[in-house]
mmCIF file with all atom_site columns, C-alpha atoms in Angstrom:
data_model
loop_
_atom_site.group_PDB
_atom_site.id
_atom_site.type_symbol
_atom_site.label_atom_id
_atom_site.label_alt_id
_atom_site.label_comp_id
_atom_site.label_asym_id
_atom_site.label_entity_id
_atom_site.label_seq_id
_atom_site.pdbx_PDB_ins_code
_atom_site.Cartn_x
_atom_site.Cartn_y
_atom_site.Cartn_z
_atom_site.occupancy
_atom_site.B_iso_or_equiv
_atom_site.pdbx_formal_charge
_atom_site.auth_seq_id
_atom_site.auth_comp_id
_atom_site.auth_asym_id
_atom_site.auth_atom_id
_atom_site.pdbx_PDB_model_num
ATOM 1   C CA . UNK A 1 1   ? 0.000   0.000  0.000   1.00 45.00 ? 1   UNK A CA 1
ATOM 2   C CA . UNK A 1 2   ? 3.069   1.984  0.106   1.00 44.00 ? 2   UNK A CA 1
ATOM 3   C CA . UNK A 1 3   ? 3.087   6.074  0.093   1.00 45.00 ? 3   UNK A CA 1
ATOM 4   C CA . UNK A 1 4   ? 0.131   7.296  -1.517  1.00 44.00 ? 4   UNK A CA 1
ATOM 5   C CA . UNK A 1 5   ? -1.358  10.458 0.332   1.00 47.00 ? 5   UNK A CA 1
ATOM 6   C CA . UNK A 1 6   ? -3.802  13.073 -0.655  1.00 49.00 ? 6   UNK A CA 1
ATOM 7   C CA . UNK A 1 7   ? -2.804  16.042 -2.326  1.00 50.00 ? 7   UNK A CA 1
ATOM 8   C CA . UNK A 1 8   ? -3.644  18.256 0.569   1.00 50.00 ? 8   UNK A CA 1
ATOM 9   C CA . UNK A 1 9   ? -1.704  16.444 3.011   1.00 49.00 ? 9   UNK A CA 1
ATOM 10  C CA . UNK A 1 10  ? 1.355   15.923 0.426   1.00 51.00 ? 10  UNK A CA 1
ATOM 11  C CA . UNK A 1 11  ? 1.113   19.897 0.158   1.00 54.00 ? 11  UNK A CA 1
ATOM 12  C CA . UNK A 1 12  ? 0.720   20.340 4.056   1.00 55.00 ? 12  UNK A CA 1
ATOM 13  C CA . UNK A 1 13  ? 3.844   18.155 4.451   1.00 63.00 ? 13  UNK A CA 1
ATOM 14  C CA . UNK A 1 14  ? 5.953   20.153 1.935   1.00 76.00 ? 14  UNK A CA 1
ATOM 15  C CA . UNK A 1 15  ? 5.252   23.401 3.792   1.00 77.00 ? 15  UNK A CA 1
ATOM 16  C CA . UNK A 1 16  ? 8.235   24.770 4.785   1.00 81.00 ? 16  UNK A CA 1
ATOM 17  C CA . UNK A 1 17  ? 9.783   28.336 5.810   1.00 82.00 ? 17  UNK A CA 1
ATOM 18  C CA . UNK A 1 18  ? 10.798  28.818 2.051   1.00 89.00 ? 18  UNK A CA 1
ATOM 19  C CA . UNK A 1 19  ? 7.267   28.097 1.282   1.00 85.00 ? 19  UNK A CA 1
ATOM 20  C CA . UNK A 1 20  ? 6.275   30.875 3.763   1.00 89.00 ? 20  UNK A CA 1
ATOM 21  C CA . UNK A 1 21  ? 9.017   33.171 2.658   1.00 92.00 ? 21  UNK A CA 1
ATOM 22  C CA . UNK A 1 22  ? 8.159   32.591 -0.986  1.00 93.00 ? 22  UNK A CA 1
ATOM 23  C CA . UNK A 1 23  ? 4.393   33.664 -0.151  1.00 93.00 ? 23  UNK A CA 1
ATOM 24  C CA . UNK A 1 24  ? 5.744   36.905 2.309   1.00 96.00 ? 24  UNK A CA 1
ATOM 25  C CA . UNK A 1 25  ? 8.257   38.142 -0.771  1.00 96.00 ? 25  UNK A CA 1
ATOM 26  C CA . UNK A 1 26  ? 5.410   37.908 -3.496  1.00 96.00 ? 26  UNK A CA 1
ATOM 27  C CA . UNK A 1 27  ? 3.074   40.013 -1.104  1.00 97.00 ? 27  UNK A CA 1
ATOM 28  C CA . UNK A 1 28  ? 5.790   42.568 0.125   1.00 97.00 ? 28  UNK A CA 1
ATOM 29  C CA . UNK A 1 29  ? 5.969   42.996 -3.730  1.00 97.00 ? 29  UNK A CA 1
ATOM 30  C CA . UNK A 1 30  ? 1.995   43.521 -4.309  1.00 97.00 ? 30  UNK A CA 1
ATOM 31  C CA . UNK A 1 31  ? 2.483   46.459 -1.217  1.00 97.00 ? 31  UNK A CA 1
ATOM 32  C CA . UNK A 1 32  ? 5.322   47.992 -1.633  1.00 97.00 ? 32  UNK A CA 1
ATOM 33  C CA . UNK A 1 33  ? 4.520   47.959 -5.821  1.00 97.00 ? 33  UNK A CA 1
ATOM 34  C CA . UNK A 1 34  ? 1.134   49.496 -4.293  1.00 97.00 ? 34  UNK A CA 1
ATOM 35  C CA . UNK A 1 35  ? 2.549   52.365 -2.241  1.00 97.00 ? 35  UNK A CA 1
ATOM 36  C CA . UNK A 1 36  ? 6.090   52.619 -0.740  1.00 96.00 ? 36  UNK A CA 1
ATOM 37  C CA . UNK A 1 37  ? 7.643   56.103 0.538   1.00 95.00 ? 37  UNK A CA 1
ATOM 38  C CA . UNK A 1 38  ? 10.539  56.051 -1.989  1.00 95.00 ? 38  UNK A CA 1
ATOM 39  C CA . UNK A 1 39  ? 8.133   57.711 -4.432  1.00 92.00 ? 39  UNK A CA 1
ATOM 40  C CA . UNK A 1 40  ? 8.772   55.111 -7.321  1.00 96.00 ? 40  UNK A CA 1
ATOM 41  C CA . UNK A 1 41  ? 5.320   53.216 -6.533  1.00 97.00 ? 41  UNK A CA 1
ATOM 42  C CA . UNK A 1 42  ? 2.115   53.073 -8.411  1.00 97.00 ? 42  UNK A CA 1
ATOM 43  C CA . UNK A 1 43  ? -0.214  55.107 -5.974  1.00 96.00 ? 43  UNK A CA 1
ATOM 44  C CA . UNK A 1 44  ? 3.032   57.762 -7.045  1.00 95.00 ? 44  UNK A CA 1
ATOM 45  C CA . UNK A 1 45  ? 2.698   57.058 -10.940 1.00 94.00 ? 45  UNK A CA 1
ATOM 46  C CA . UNK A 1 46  ? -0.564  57.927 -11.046 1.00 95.00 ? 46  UNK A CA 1
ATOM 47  C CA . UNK A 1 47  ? -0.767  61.116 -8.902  1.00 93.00 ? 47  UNK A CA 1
ATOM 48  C CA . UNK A 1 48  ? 2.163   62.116 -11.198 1.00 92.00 ? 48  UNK A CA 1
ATOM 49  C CA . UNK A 1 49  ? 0.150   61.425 -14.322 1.00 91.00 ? 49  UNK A CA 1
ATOM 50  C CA . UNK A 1 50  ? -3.284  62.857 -12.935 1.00 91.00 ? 50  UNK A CA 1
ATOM 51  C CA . UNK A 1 51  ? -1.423  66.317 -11.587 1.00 90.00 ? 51  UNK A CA 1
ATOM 52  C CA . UNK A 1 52  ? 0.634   66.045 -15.111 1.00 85.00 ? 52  UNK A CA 1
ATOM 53  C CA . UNK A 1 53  ? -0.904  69.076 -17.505 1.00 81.00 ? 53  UNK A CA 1
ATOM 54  C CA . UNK A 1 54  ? -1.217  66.807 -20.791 1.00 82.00 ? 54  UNK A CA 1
ATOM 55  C CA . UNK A 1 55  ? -3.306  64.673 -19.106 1.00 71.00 ? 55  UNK A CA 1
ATOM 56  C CA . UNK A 1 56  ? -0.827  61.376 -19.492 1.00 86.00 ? 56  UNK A CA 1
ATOM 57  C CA . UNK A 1 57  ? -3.579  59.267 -17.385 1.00 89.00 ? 57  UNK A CA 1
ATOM 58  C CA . UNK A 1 58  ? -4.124  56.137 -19.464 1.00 90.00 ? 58  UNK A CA 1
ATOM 59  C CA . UNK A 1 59  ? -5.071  52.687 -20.493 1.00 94.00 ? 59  UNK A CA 1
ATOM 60  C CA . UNK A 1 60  ? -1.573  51.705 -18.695 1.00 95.00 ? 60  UNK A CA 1
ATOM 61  C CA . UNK A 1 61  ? -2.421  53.059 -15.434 1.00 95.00 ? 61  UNK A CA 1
ATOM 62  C CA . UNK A 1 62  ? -6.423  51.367 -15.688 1.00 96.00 ? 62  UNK A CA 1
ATOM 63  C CA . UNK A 1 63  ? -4.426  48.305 -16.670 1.00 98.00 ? 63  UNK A CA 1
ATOM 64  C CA . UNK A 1 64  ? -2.331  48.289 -13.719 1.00 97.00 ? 64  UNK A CA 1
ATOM 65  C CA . UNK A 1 65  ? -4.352  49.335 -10.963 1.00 97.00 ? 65  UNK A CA 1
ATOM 66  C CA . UNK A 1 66  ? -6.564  46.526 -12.167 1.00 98.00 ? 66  UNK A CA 1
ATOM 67  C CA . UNK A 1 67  ? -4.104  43.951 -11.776 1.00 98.00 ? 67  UNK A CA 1
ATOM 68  C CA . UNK A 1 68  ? -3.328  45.258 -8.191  1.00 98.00 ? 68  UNK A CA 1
ATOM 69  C CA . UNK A 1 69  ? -6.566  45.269 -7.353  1.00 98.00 ? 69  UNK A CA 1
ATOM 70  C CA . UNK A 1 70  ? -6.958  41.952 -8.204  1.00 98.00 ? 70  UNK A CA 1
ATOM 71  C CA . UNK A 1 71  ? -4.151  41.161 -6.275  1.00 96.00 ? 71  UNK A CA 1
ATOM 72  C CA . UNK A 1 72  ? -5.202  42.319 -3.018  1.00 97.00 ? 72  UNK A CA 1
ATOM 73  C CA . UNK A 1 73  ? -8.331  40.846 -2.965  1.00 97.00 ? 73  UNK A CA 1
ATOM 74  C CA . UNK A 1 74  ? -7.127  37.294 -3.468  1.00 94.00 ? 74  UNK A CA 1
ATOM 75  C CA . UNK A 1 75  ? -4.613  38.544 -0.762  1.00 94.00 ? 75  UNK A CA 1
ATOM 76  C CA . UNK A 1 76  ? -7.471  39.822 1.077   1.00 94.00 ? 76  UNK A CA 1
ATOM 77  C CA . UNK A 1 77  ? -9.909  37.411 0.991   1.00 93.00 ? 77  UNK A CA 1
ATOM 78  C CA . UNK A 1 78  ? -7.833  34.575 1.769   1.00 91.00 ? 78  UNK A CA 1
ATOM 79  C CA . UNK A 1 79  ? -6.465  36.130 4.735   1.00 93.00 ? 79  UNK A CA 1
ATOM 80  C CA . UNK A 1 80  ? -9.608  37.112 6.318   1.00 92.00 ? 80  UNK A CA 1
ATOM 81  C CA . UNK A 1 81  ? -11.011 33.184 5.461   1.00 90.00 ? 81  UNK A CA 1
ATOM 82  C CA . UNK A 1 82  ? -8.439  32.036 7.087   1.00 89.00 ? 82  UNK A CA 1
ATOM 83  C CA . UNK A 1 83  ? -7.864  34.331 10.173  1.00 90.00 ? 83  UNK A CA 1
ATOM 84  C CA . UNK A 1 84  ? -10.585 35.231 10.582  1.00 91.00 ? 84  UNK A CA 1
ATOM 85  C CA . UNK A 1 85  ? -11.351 38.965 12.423  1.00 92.00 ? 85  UNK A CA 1
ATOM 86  C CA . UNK A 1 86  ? -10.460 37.827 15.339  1.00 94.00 ? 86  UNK A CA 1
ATOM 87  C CA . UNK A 1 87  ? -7.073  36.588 13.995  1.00 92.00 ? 87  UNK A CA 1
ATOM 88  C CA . UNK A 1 88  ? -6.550  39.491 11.573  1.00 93.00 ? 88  UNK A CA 1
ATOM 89  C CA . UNK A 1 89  ? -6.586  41.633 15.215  1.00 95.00 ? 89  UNK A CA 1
ATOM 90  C CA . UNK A 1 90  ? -4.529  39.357 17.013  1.00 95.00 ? 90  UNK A CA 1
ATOM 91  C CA . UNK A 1 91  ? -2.168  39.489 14.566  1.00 93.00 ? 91  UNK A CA 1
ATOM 92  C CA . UNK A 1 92  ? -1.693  42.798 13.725  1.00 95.00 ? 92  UNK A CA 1
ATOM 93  C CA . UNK A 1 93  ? -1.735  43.021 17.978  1.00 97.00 ? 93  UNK A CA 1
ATOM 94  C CA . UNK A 1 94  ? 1.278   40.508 17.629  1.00 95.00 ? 94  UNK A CA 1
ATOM 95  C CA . UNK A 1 95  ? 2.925   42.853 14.891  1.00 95.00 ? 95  UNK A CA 1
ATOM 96  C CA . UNK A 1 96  ? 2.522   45.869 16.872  1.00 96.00 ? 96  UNK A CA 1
ATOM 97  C CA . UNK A 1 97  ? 3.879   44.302 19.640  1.00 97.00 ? 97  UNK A CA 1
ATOM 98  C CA . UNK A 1 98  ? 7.045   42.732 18.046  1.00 95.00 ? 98  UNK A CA 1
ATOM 99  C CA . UNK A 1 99  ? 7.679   45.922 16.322  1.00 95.00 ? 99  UNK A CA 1
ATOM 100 C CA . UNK A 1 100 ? 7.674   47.510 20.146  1.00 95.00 ? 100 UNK A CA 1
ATOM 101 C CA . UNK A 1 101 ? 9.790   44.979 21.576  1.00 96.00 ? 101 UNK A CA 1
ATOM 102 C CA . UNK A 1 102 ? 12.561  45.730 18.910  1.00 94.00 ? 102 UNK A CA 1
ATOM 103 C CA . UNK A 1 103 ? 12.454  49.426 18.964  1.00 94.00 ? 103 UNK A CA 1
ATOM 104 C CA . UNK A 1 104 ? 13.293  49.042 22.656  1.00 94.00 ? 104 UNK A CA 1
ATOM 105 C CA . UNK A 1 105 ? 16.168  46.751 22.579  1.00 95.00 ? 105 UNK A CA 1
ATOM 106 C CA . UNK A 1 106 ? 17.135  49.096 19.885  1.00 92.00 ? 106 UNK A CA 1
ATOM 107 C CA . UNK A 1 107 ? 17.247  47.053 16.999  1.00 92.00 ? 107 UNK A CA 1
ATOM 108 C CA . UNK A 1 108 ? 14.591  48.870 15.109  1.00 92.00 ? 108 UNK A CA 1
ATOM 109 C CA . UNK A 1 109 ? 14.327  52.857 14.795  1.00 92.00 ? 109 UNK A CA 1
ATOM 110 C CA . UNK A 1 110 ? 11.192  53.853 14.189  1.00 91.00 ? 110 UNK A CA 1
ATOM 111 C CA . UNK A 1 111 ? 12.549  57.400 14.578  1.00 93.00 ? 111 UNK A CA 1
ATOM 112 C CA . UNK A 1 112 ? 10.962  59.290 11.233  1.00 93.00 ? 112 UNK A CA 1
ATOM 113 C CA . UNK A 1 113 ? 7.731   58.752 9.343   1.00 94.00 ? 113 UNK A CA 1
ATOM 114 C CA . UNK A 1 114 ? 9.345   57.023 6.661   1.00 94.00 ? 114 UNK A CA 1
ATOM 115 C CA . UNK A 1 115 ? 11.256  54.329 8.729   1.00 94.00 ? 115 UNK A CA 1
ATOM 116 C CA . UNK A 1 116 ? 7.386   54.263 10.328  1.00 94.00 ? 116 UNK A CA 1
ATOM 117 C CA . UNK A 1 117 ? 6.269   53.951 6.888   1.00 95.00 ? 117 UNK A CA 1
ATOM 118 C CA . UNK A 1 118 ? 8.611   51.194 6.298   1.00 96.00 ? 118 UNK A CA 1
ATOM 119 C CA . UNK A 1 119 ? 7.347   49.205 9.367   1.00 96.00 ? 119 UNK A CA 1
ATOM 120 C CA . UNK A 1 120 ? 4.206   49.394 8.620   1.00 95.00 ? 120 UNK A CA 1
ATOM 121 C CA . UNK A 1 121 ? 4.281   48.367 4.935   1.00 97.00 ? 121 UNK A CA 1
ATOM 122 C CA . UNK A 1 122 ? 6.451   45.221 6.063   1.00 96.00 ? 122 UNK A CA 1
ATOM 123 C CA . UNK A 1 123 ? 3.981   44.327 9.095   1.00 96.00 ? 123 UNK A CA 1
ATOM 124 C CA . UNK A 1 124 ? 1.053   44.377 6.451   1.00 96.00 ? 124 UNK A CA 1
ATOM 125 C CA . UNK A 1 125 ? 2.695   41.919 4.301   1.00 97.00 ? 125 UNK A CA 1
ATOM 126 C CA . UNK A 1 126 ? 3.943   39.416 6.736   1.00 95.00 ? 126 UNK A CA 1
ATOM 127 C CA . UNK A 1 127 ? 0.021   39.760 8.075   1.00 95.00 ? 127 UNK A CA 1
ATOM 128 C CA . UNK A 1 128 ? -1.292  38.588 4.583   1.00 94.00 ? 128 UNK A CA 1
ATOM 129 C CA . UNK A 1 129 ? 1.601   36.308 3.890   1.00 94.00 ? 129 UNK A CA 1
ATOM 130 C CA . UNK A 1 130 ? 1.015   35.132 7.875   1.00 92.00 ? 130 UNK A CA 1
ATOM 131 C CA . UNK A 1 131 ? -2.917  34.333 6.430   1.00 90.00 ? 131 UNK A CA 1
ATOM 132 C CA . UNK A 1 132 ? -1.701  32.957 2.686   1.00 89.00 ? 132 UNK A CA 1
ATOM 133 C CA . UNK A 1 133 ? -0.076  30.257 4.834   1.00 86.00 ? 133 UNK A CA 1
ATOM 134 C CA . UNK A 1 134 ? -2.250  30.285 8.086   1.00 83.00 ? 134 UNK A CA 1
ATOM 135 C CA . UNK A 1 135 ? -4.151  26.834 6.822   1.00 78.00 ? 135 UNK A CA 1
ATOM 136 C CA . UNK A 1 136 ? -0.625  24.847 6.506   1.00 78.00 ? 136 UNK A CA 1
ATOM 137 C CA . UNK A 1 137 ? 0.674   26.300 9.744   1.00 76.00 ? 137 UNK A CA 1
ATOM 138 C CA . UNK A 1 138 ? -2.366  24.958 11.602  1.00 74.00 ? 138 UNK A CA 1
ATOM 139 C CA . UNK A 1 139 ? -1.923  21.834 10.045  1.00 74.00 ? 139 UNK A CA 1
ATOM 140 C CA . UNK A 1 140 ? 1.449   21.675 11.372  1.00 73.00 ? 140 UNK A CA 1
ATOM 141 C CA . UNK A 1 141 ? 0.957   23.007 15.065  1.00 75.00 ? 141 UNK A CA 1
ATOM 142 C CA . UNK A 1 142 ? -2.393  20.786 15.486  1.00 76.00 ? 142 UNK A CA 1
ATOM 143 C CA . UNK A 1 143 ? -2.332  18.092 12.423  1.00 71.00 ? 143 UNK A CA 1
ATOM 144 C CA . UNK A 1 144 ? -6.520  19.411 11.676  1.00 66.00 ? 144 UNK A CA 1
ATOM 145 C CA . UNK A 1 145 ? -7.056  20.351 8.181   1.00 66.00 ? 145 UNK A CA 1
ATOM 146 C CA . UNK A 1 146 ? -8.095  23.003 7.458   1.00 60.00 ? 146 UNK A CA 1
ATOM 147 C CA . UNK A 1 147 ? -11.694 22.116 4.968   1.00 60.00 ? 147 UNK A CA 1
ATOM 148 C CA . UNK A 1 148 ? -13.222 24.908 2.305   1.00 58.00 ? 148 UNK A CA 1
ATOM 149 C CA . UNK A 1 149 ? -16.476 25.045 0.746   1.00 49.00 ? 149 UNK A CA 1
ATOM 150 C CA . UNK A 1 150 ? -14.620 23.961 -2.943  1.00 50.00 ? 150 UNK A CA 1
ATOM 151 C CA . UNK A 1 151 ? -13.149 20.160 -1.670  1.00 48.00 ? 151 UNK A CA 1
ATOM 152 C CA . UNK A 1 152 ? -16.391 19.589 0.541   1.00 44.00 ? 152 UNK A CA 1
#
């Protein structure tokens, strides 16, 4: 009868900290491609082209904000299915928190709005990327899957 699992549980196996970092890097990029204070970002491309006088706003900028609005509502959605509210608070508690801890030990300075900016951004990705992965995590701590309305 040898080694033959279920997809899900092959996939819950495989989750590792790679697979978590892989999902935290893509969603840093979807937020810091959103907004980010070095100015190069694309809530900064299109004020540019709106306050531009020959109107440069375009099918580019539709195009794109589409695209990044798609991707935060995946990001969104499967976040709050899997956290929940309560867990979206508690995490974003734990965030807060963590972020605290290191500014006093001193190994974070959170001394301008921009390195508060920074924090921020970074805390809001790890939160989604926390929720992308939530369901294999739990898995993990408690061996319960984790069961949607699609595989019912």
């Amino acid at each position: 009868m040898g080694k033959e699992t279920s997809g899900s549980a092959r996939t819950a196996r495989d989750f590792t900290l790679f697979s978590f970092l892989w999902r935290f890097a893509a969603t840093l990029i979807l937020v810091l491609a959103t907004y980010n204070p070095t100015g190069y970002s694309y809530f900064e491309w299109v004020r540019a082209a709106i306050n531009d006088p020959s109107g440069d706003f375009g099918a580019l900028h539709v195009f794109v904000g589409v695209v990044l609005v798609i991707g935060w509502t995946i990001l969104l959605v499967a976040t709050r299915s899997s956290l929940g509210t309560l867990g979206v608070v508690l995490g974003a508690a734990l965030m807060a928190a963590l972020v605290w801890l290191l500014i006093d030990f001193g190994l974070l300075h959170a001394n301008s709005v921009t390195a508060v900016t920074w924090i921020t951004l970074v805390c809001l990705a790890a939160l989604m990327a926390l929720g992308l992965s939530w369901s294999y995590i739990w898995r993990r701590l408690t061996g319960q899957v984790d069961i949607t309305d699609d595989e019912q």
